[in-house]
Amino acid sequence: MRDAAEAQGVQTPALRIPAELVPALVVFALLAAGPILAEAYGGAYLTSLLMRVMILAIAALSLDLLIGHGGLVSFGHAAFVGLGAYVAGIMITEGVIDLLAILAVAVAVAVAVAALTGAVSLRTTGVHFIMITLAFGQMLYFTATSLSAYGGDDGLTLWERADLWGTGLLASDLGLYYAILLTLVLTHAALLKVVGSRFGRVLRAAAQNETRVAALGYDVFRVRLVAYILAAVIAAVAGVLLANQAEFVSPATLSWQRSGDLIIVVVLGGMGSRSGAVLGAAALVLIEEALSSLTHDWRLIFGPMLILLALASRGGLAALATWTIRRG
């Protein structure tokens, strides 16, 4: 077949993977082999660490949709992760352990809260948007601390995990691990489709020149609100997974510090890139673990290190990795 095609002057197209996508695919491959590596090097601790990386990456992917593509810097995005975690925690505590039911409620709550807060927040821009999302995030944080029936400030301990169709799949760390990995891969692929669609192009164009996009007949507010709600839903799903992985839900998950961590992941990995959120999540967690094992004051080292990384590669780790691949 190939010889006949060449004889007729037809070239068979080769499968080419964009260089920007290769770092994420490499990370996915390493994560797929994570449990095998865990048995050889770190046991259950390494498995737990990698699950944290993947959950953080899912949440960071959702925030990157806003920051990297929409130009919307949300300082309260972790509140949606916390919402998903608390929905899972409360429902499991009340005896509802069906994963699909938990996800349905978490998504519904995230959509409702995002639609309400987004309708207000997106009327503002710049620093005002940052501050109002921070305010909404802190409101939800203090709401979580007031839930005395579910732990209040002390958080909520879960005595079992959610279940999928009665299979007990998520009861084991291995089953939960690959469920999180599958969610991460699907989220990454879905967001690539969203960003590459007309919706994604309008969202990016509005970040550069809102007036011109509106003059072309697009409803910029609606596009941004849909992106805001979509990001909230993905973050809530990450929260459901986090509650099951940690078997504990804390109000600290909703705090502005956790939102700051998500922003650091997006910036460190490279805003608006195909692999940035995944690389940033892996780098942040692994660097934290390495430095915290050396000194209690590891943040004094991490801060300057983050500044140097930002200065060395303005496009983040994704740009650095892509440049290395192309040079190689």
Tab-separated table of N, CA, C and O in Angstrom, residues 141-239:
chain	number	residue	atom	x	y	z
A	141	TYR	N	-14.534	29.751	53.036
A	141	TYR	CA	-13.629	29.195	54.044
A	141	TYR	C	-14.238	29.314	55.440
A	141	TYR	O	-14.273	28.340	56.211
A	142	PHE	N	-14.731	30.503	55.777
A	142	PHE	CA	-15.323	30.695	57.103
A	142	PHE	C	-16.637	29.932	57.251
A	142	PHE	O	-17.010	29.533	58.359
A	143	THR	N	-17.332	29.716	56.134
A	143	THR	CA	-18.526	28.868	56.190
A	143	THR	C	-18.151	27.443	56.580
A	143	THR	O	-18.828	26.799	57.393
A	144	ALA	N	-17.050	26.949	56.004
A	144	ALA	CA	-16.590	25.591	56.327
A	144	ALA	C	-16.175	25.481	57.790
A	144	ALA	O	-16.457	24.473	58.453
A	145	THR	N	-15.519	26.512	58.323
A	145	THR	CA	-15.096	26.461	59.726
A	145	THR	C	-16.288	26.497	60.679
A	145	THR	O	-16.162	26.074	61.834
A	146	SER	N	-17.418	26.985	60.223
A	146	SER	CA	-18.602	27.078	61.085
A	146	SER	C	-19.434	25.795	61.083
A	146	SER	O	-20.418	25.709	61.831
A	147	LEU	N	-19.057	24.820	60.273
A	147	LEU	CA	-19.816	23.564	60.213
A	147	LEU	C	-19.424	22.676	61.391
A	147	LEU	O	-18.706	21.676	61.246
A	148	SER	N	-19.896	23.022	62.582
A	148	SER	CA	-19.518	22.288	63.788
A	148	SER	C	-19.960	20.832	63.746
A	148	SER	O	-19.309	19.951	64.316
A	149	ALA	N	-21.063	20.542	63.059
A	149	ALA	CA	-21.536	19.155	62.963
A	149	ALA	C	-20.590	18.296	62.128
A	149	ALA	O	-20.626	17.058	62.225
A	150	TYR	N	-19.740	18.934	61.344
A	150	TYR	CA	-18.804	18.202	60.487
A	150	TYR	C	-17.359	18.617	60.767
A	150	TYR	O	-16.554	18.758	59.843
A	151	GLY	N	-17.058	18.809	62.024
A	151	GLY	CA	-15.676	19.021	62.441
A	151	GLY	C	-15.259	20.445	62.684
A	151	GLY	O	-14.310	20.700	63.415
A	152	GLY	N	-15.949	21.411	62.057
A	152	GLY	CA	-15.573	22.814	62.240
A	152	GLY	C	-14.125	23.067	61.878
A	152	GLY	O	-13.633	22.624	60.822
A	153	ASP	N	-13.406	23.785	62.750
A	153	ASP	CA	-11.994	24.096	62.510
A	153	ASP	C	-11.120	22.852	62.445
A	153	ASP	O	-10.058	22.859	61.806
A	154	ASP	N	-11.518	21.804	63.138
A	154	ASP	CA	-10.684	20.604	63.232
A	154	ASP	C	-10.767	19.729	61.989
A	154	ASP	O	-9.979	18.794	61.830
A	155	GLY	N	-11.724	19.990	61.123
A	155	GLY	CA	-11.861	19.179	59.925
A	155	GLY	C	-12.688	17.927	60.159
A	155	GLY	O	-13.157	17.665	61.273
A	156	LEU	N	-12.844	17.156	59.126
A	156	LEU	CA	-13.720	15.989	59.151
A	156	LEU	C	-12.947	14.753	58.703
A	156	LEU	O	-12.405	14.707	57.602
A	157	THR	N	-12.889	13.756	59.588
A	157	THR	CA	-12.219	12.499	59.268
A	157	THR	C	-13.206	11.535	58.616
A	157	THR	O	-14.332	11.372	59.099
A	158	LEU	N	-12.779	10.908	57.532
A	158	LEU	CA	-13.621	9.943	56.824
A	158	LEU	C	-13.172	8.529	57.184
A	158	LEU	O	-11.977	8.221	57.147
A	159	TRP	N	-14.144	7.678	57.499
A	159	TRP	CA	-13.840	6.311	57.915
A	159	TRP	C	-13.980	5.315	56.778
A	159	TRP	O	-13.716	4.122	56.952
A	160	GLU	N	-14.404	5.784	55.625
A	160	GLU	CA	-14.456	4.943	54.439
A	160	GLU	C	-14.384	5.830	53.201
A	160	GLU	O	-14.543	7.048	53.285
A	161	ARG	N	-14.144	5.197	52.069
A	161	ARG	CA	-14.069	5.921	50.805
A	161	ARG	C	-15.343	5.700	50.001
A	161	ARG	O	-16.140	4.822	50.303
A	162	ALA	N	-15.488	6.527	48.978
A	162	ALA	CA	-16.623	6.350	48.076
A	162	ALA	C	-16.479	5.029	47.323
A	162	ALA	O	-15.380	4.463	47.230
A	163	ASP	N	-17.584	4.551	46.803
A	163	ASP	CA	-17.590	3.273	46.102
A	163	ASP	C	-18.180	3.474	44.700
A	163	ASP	O	-19.059	4.314	44.511
A	164	LEU	N	-17.680	2.707	43.745
A	164	LEU	CA	-18.148	2.806	42.370
A	164	LEU	C	-18.883	1.529	41.989
A	164	LEU	O	-18.269	0.467	41.830
A	165	TRP	N	-20.209	1.602	41.883
A	165	TRP	CA	-21.044	0.476	41.466
A	165	TRP	C	-20.834	-0.766	42.324
A	165	TRP	O	-20.920	-1.895	41.851
A	166	GLY	N	-20.503	-0.560	43.590
A	166	GLY	CA	-20.351	-1.695	44.496
A	166	GLY	C	-19.126	-2.547	44.243
A	166	GLY	O	-19.017	-3.667	44.759
A	167	THR	N	-18.171	-2.043	43.467
A	167	THR	CA	-16.985	-2.839	43.125
A	167	THR	C	-15.891	-2.769	44.183
A	167	THR	O	-14.999	-3.625	44.208
A	168	GLY	N	-15.938	-1.748	45.039
A	168	GLY	CA	-14.866	-1.574	46.011
A	168	GLY	C	-13.563	-1.137	45.377
A	168	GLY	O	-12.492	-1.256	45.979
A	169	LEU	N	-13.648	-0.633	44.158
A	169	LEU	CA	-12.454	-0.261	43.403
A	169	LEU	C	-11.621	0.798	44.122
A	169	LEU	O	-10.395	0.722	44.162
A	170	LEU	N	-12.298	1.806	44.692
A	170	LEU	CA	-11.582	2.919	45.313
A	170	LEU	C	-11.139	2.622	46.734
A	170	LEU	O	-10.466	3.446	47.360
A	171	ALA	N	-11.513	1.463	47.258
A	171	ALA	CA	-11.122	1.121	48.622
A	171	ALA	C	-9.623	0.885	48.725
A	171	ALA	O	-9.006	1.137	49.762
A	172	SER	N	-9.022	0.404	47.648
A	172	SER	CA	-7.575	0.169	47.644
A	172	SER	C	-6.852	1.388	47.081
A	172	SER	O	-7.386	2.108	46.226
A	173	ASP	N	-5.636	1.611	47.548
A	173	ASP	CA	-4.844	2.739	47.050
A	173	ASP	C	-4.550	2.596	45.565
A	173	ASP	O	-4.502	3.586	44.831
A	174	LEU	N	-4.371	1.345	45.116
A	174	LEU	CA	-4.056	1.125	43.705
A	174	LEU	C	-5.234	1.506	42.817
A	174	LEU	O	-5.065	2.170	41.790
A	175	GLY	N	-6.438	1.096	43.214
A	175	GLY	CA	-7.621	1.447	42.445
A	175	GLY	C	-7.864	2.934	42.413
A	175	GLY	O	-8.174	3.516	41.364
A	176	LEU	N	-7.709	3.592	43.570
A	176	LEU	CA	-7.885	5.037	43.637
A	176	LEU	C	-6.817	5.746	42.815
A	176	LEU	O	-7.095	6.741	42.138
A	177	TYR	N	-5.604	5.228	42.848
A	177	TYR	CA	-4.493	5.831	42.112
A	177	TYR	C	-4.816	5.914	40.617
A	177	TYR	O	-4.696	6.977	39.992
A	178	TYR	N	-5.238	4.799	40.044
A	178	TYR	CA	-5.494	4.798	38.610
A	178	TYR	C	-6.790	5.527	38.257
A	178	TYR	O	-6.935	6.027	37.137
A	179	ALA	N	-7.721	5.607	39.205
A	179	ALA	CA	-8.919	6.425	38.969
A	179	ALA	C	-8.540	7.901	38.877
A	179	ALA	O	-9.055	8.640	38.019
A	180	ILE	N	-7.615	8.333	39.737
A	180	ILE	CA	-7.148	9.721	39.701
A	180	ILE	C	-6.359	9.979	38.425
A	180	ILE	O	-6.515	11.021	37.768
A	181	LEU	N	-5.511	9.029	38.040
A	181	LEU	CA	-4.723	9.181	36.814
A	181	LEU	C	-5.629	9.283	35.592
A	181	LEU	O	-5.416	10.126	34.717
A	182	LEU	N	-6.651	8.434	35.530
A	182	LEU	CA	-7.589	8.485	34.408
A	182	LEU	C	-8.304	9.835	34.366
A	182	LEU	O	-8.479	10.424	33.281
A	183	THR	N	-8.699	10.339	35.527
A	183	THR	CA	-9.357	11.651	35.595
A	183	THR	C	-8.429	12.753	35.099
A	183	THR	O	-8.851	13.657	34.365
A	184	LEU	N	-7.161	12.675	35.490
A	184	LEU	CA	-6.181	13.680	35.055
A	184	LEU	C	-6.005	13.659	33.540
A	184	LEU	O	-6.021	14.713	32.890
A	185	VAL	N	-5.848	12.482	32.966
A	185	VAL	CA	-5.644	12.369	31.522
A	185	VAL	C	-6.874	12.871	30.765
A	185	VAL	O	-6.755	13.620	29.782
A	186	LEU	N	-8.060	12.485	31.216
A	186	LEU	CA	-9.287	12.921	30.554
A	186	LEU	C	-9.479	14.432	30.677
A	186	LEU	O	-9.915	15.093	29.727
A	187	THR	N	-9.150	14.974	31.845
A	187	THR	CA	-9.262	16.427	32.050
A	187	THR	C	-8.315	17.172	31.127
A	187	THR	O	-8.685	18.172	30.494
A	188	HIS	N	-7.086	16.692	31.041
A	188	HIS	CA	-6.089	17.324	30.170
A	188	HIS	C	-6.541	17.286	28.715
A	188	HIS	O	-6.478	18.295	28.001
A	189	ALA	N	-7.027	16.126	28.270
A	189	ALA	CA	-7.474	15.991	26.881
A	189	ALA	C	-8.694	16.860	26.601
A	189	ALA	O	-8.798	17.506	25.549
A	190	ALA	N	-9.630	16.900	27.547
A	190	ALA	CA	-10.848	17.696	27.359
A	190	ALA	C	-10.528	19.179	27.275
A	190	ALA	O	-11.086	19.903	26.432
A	191	LEU	N	-9.633	19.648	28.133
A	191	LEU	CA	-9.287	21.071	28.124
A	191	LEU	C	-8.514	21.446	26.865
A	191	LEU	O	-8.619	22.577	26.381
A	192	LEU	N	-7.729	20.514	26.333
A	192	LEU	CA	-7.062	20.784	25.050
A	192	LEU	C	-8.088	21.007	23.955
A	192	LEU	O	-7.938	21.887	23.102
A	193	LYS	N	-9.161	20.197	23.970
A	193	LYS	CA	-10.243	20.364	23.000
A	193	LYS	C	-10.952	21.701	23.194
A	193	LYS	O	-11.264	22.420	22.236
A	194	VAL	N	-11.221	22.039	24.460
A	194	VAL	CA	-11.924	23.289	24.765
A	194	VAL	C	-11.098	24.489	24.312
A	194	VAL	O	-11.607	25.413	23.663
A	195	VAL	N	-9.826	24.468	24.640
A	195	VAL	CA	-8.950	25.596	24.298
A	195	VAL	C	-8.799	25.735	22.784
A	195	VAL	O	-8.703	26.843	22.253
A	196	GLY	N	-8.795	24.602	22.067
A	196	GLY	CA	-8.641	24.645	20.619
A	196	GLY	C	-9.923	24.935	19.867
A	196	GLY	O	-9.890	25.130	18.649
A	197	SER	N	-11.051	24.971	20.552
A	197	SER	CA	-12.334	25.229	19.915
A	197	SER	C	-12.547	26.720	19.681
A	197	SER	O	-11.742	27.557	20.118
A	198	ARG	N	-13.658	27.058	19.033
A	198	ARG	CA	-13.993	28.475	18.834
A	198	ARG	C	-14.168	29.170	20.177
A	198	ARG	O	-13.746	30.311	20.351
A	199	PHE	N	-14.772	28.458	21.115
A	199	PHE	CA	-14.946	29.022	22.460
A	199	PHE	C	-13.600	29.416	23.059
A	199	PHE	O	-13.439	30.511	23.617
A	200	GLY	N	-12.624	28.516	22.956
A	200	GLY	CA	-11.306	28.800	23.505
A	200	GLY	C	-10.623	29.962	22.816
A	200	GLY	O	-9.955	30.785	23.462
A	201	ARG	N	-10.790	30.058	21.503
A	201	ARG	CA	-10.176	31.167	20.762
A	201	ARG	C	-10.796	32.498	21.157
A	201	ARG	O	-10.092	33.510	21.275
A	202	VAL	N	-12.105	32.507	21.365
A	202	VAL	CA	-12.770	33.737	21.798
A	202	VAL	C	-12.315	34.119	23.197
A	202	VAL	O	-12.080	35.305	23.499
A	203	LEU	N	-12.170	33.121	24.068
A	203	LEU	CA	-11.715	33.385	25.438
A	203	LEU	C	-10.326	34.003	25.439
A	203	LEU	O	-10.063	34.984	26.160
A	204	ARG	N	-9.417	33.461	24.627
A	204	ARG	CA	-8.063	34.008	24.554
A	204	ARG	C	-8.058	35.400	23.923
A	204	ARG	O	-7.323	36.293	24.363
A	205	ALA	N	-8.869	35.577	22.894
A	205	ALA	CA	-8.922	36.881	22.235
A	205	ALA	C	-9.461	37.947	23.179
A	205	ALA	O	-8.977	39.088	23.187
A	206	ALA	N	-10.445	37.588	24.004
A	206	ALA	CA	-11.012	38.545	24.953
A	206	ALA	C	-9.990	38.956	25.999
A	206	ALA	O	-10.019	40.090	26.498
A	207	ALA	N	-9.079	38.060	26.319
A	207	ALA	CA	-8.030	38.396	27.281
A	207	ALA	C	-7.079	39.439	26.717
A	207	ALA	O	-6.500	40.244	27.457
A	208	GLN	N	-6.928	39.462	25.385
A	208	GLN	CA	-6.023	40.414	24.750
A	208	GLN	C	-6.711	41.733	24.397
A	208	GLN	O	-6.120	42.798	24.552
A	209	ASN	N	-7.948	41.651	23.924
A	209	ASN	CA	-8.659	42.872	23.540
A	209	ASN	C	-10.164	42.628	23.658
A	209	ASN	O	-10.814	42.199	22.702
A	210	GLU	N	-10.695	42.904	24.827
A	210	GLU	CA	-12.110	42.650	25.091
A	210	GLU	C	-13.021	43.486	24.192
A	210	GLU	O	-14.039	42.994	23.685
A	211	THR	N	-12.652	44.722	23.979
A	211	THR	CA	-13.488	45.620	23.180
A	211	THR	C	-13.625	45.137	21.744
A	211	THR	O	-14.724	45.148	21.166
A	212	ARG	N	-12.530	44.710	21.162
A	212	ARG	CA	-12.567	44.248	19.777
A	212	ARG	C	-13.402	42.975	19.642
A	212	ARG	O	-14.164	42.821	18.681
A	213	VAL	N	-13.282	42.069	20.613
A	213	VAL	CA	-14.059	40.823	20.564
A	213	VAL	C	-15.549	41.123	20.686
A	213	VAL	O	-16.380	40.545	19.983
A	214	ALA	N	-15.886	42.059	21.576
A	214	ALA	CA	-17.294	42.442	21.731
A	214	ALA	C	-17.822	43.098	20.457
A	214	ALA	O	-18.980	42.895	20.073
A	215	ALA	N	-16.961	43.873	19.776
A	215	ALA	CA	-17.377	44.528	18.534
A	215	ALA	C	-17.652	43.524	17.421
A	215	ALA	O	-18.425	43.791	16.499
A	216	LEU	N	-17.049	42.336	17.525
A	216	LEU	CA	-17.281	41.284	16.543
A	216	LEU	C	-18.584	40.535	16.799
A	216	LEU	O	-18.948	39.638	16.034
A	217	GLY	N	-19.261	40.888	17.872
A	217	GLY	CA	-20.566	40.290	18.152
A	217	GLY	C	-20.579	39.199	19.196
A	217	GLY	O	-21.618	38.576	19.428
A	218	TYR	N	-19.456	38.941	19.844
A	218	TYR	CA	-19.397	37.900	20.862
A	218	TYR	C	-19.771	38.469	22.231
A	218	TYR	O	-19.399	39.603	22.566
A	219	ASP	N	-20.459	37.662	23.020
A	219	ASP	CA	-20.816	38.046	24.387
A	219	ASP	C	-19.668	37.636	25.304
A	219	ASP	O	-19.591	36.489	25.759
A	220	VAL	N	-18.759	38.559	25.566
A	220	VAL	CA	-17.557	38.262	26.341
A	220	VAL	C	-17.913	37.811	27.755
A	220	VAL	O	-17.321	36.863	28.286
A	221	PHE	N	-18.885	38.465	28.365
A	221	PHE	CA	-19.279	38.105	29.726
A	221	PHE	C	-19.750	36.657	29.791
A	221	PHE	O	-19.367	35.902	30.688
A	222	ARG	N	-20.561	36.233	28.824
A	222	ARG	CA	-21.076	34.864	28.829
A	222	ARG	C	-19.946	33.858	28.641
A	222	ARG	O	-19.906	32.815	29.315
A	223	VAL	N	-19.031	34.149	27.720
A	223	VAL	CA	-17.905	33.249	27.473
A	223	VAL	C	-17.070	33.088	28.738
A	223	VAL	O	-16.695	31.968	29.127
A	224	ARG	N	-16.787	34.196	29.396
A	224	ARG	CA	-15.984	34.132	30.623
A	224	ARG	C	-16.727	33.420	31.750
A	224	ARG	O	-16.122	32.675	32.531
A	225	LEU	N	-18.026	33.620	31.827
A	225	LEU	CA	-18.807	32.957	32.872
A	225	LEU	C	-18.812	31.445	32.656
A	225	LEU	O	-18.683	30.674	33.620
A	226	VAL	N	-18.962	31.008	31.412
A	226	VAL	CA	-18.927	29.575	31.113
A	226	VAL	C	-17.560	28.994	31.479
A	226	VAL	O	-17.466	27.908	32.070
A	227	ALA	N	-16.485	29.716	31.149
A	227	ALA	CA	-15.137	29.253	31.498
A	227	ALA	C	-14.966	29.185	33.011
A	227	ALA	O	-14.370	28.235	33.544
A	228	TYR	N	-15.496	30.169	33.708
A	228	TYR	CA	-15.409	30.220	35.170
A	228	TYR	C	-16.136	29.032	35.790
A	228	TYR	O	-15.631	28.381	36.718
A	229	ILE	N	-17.334	28.722	35.278
A	229	ILE	CA	-18.111	27.594	35.795
A	229	ILE	C	-17.423	26.276	35.477
A	229	ILE	O	-17.349	25.371	36.324
A	230	LEU	N	-16.904	26.132	34.258
A	230	LEU	CA	-16.203	24.910	33.874
A	230	LEU	C	-14.989	24.680	34.762
A	230	LEU	O	-14.736	23.557	35.217
A	231	ALA	N	-14.232	25.740	35.021
A	231	ALA	CA	-13.067	25.623	35.890
A	231	ALA	C	-13.481	25.219	37.299
A	231	ALA	O	-12.805	24.411	37.957
A	232	ALA	N	-14.588	25.765	37.788
A	232	ALA	CA	-15.081	25.422	39.123
A	232	ALA	C	-15.480	23.957	39.209
A	232	ALA	O	-15.213	23.279	40.206
A	233	VAL	N	-16.122	23.442	38.170
A	233	VAL	CA	-16.554	22.039	38.146
A	233	VAL	C	-15.339	21.107	38.206
A	233	VAL	O	-15.321	20.133	38.980
A	234	ILE	N	-14.328	21.396	37.408
A	234	ILE	CA	-13.123	20.560	37.403
A	234	ILE	C	-12.440	20.609	38.766
A	234	ILE	O	-11.982	19.586	39.288
A	235	ALA	N	-12.390	21.797	39.368
A	235	ALA	CA	-11.784	21.930	40.687
A	235	ALA	C	-12.571	21.139	41.733
A	235	ALA	O	-11.986	20.520	42.629
A	236	ALA	N	-13.893	21.139	41.629
A	236	ALA	CA	-14.722	20.380	42.564
A	236	ALA	C	-14.476	18.882	42.434
A	236	ALA	O	-14.447	18.152	43.434
A	237	VAL	N	-14.301	18.398	41.204
A	237	VAL	CA	-13.975	16.987	40.987
A	237	VAL	C	-12.639	16.654	41.652
A	237	VAL	O	-12.485	15.599	42.286
A	238	ALA	N	-11.669	17.563	41.522
A	238	ALA	CA	-10.384	17.372	42.200
A	238	ALA	C	-10.585	17.301	43.713
A	238	ALA	O	-9.916	16.520	44.404
A	239	GLY	N	-11.514	18.102	44.234
A	239	GLY	CA	-11.798	18.078	45.665
A	239	GLY	C	-12.388	16.753	46.123
A	239	GLY	O	-12.050	16.247	47.200
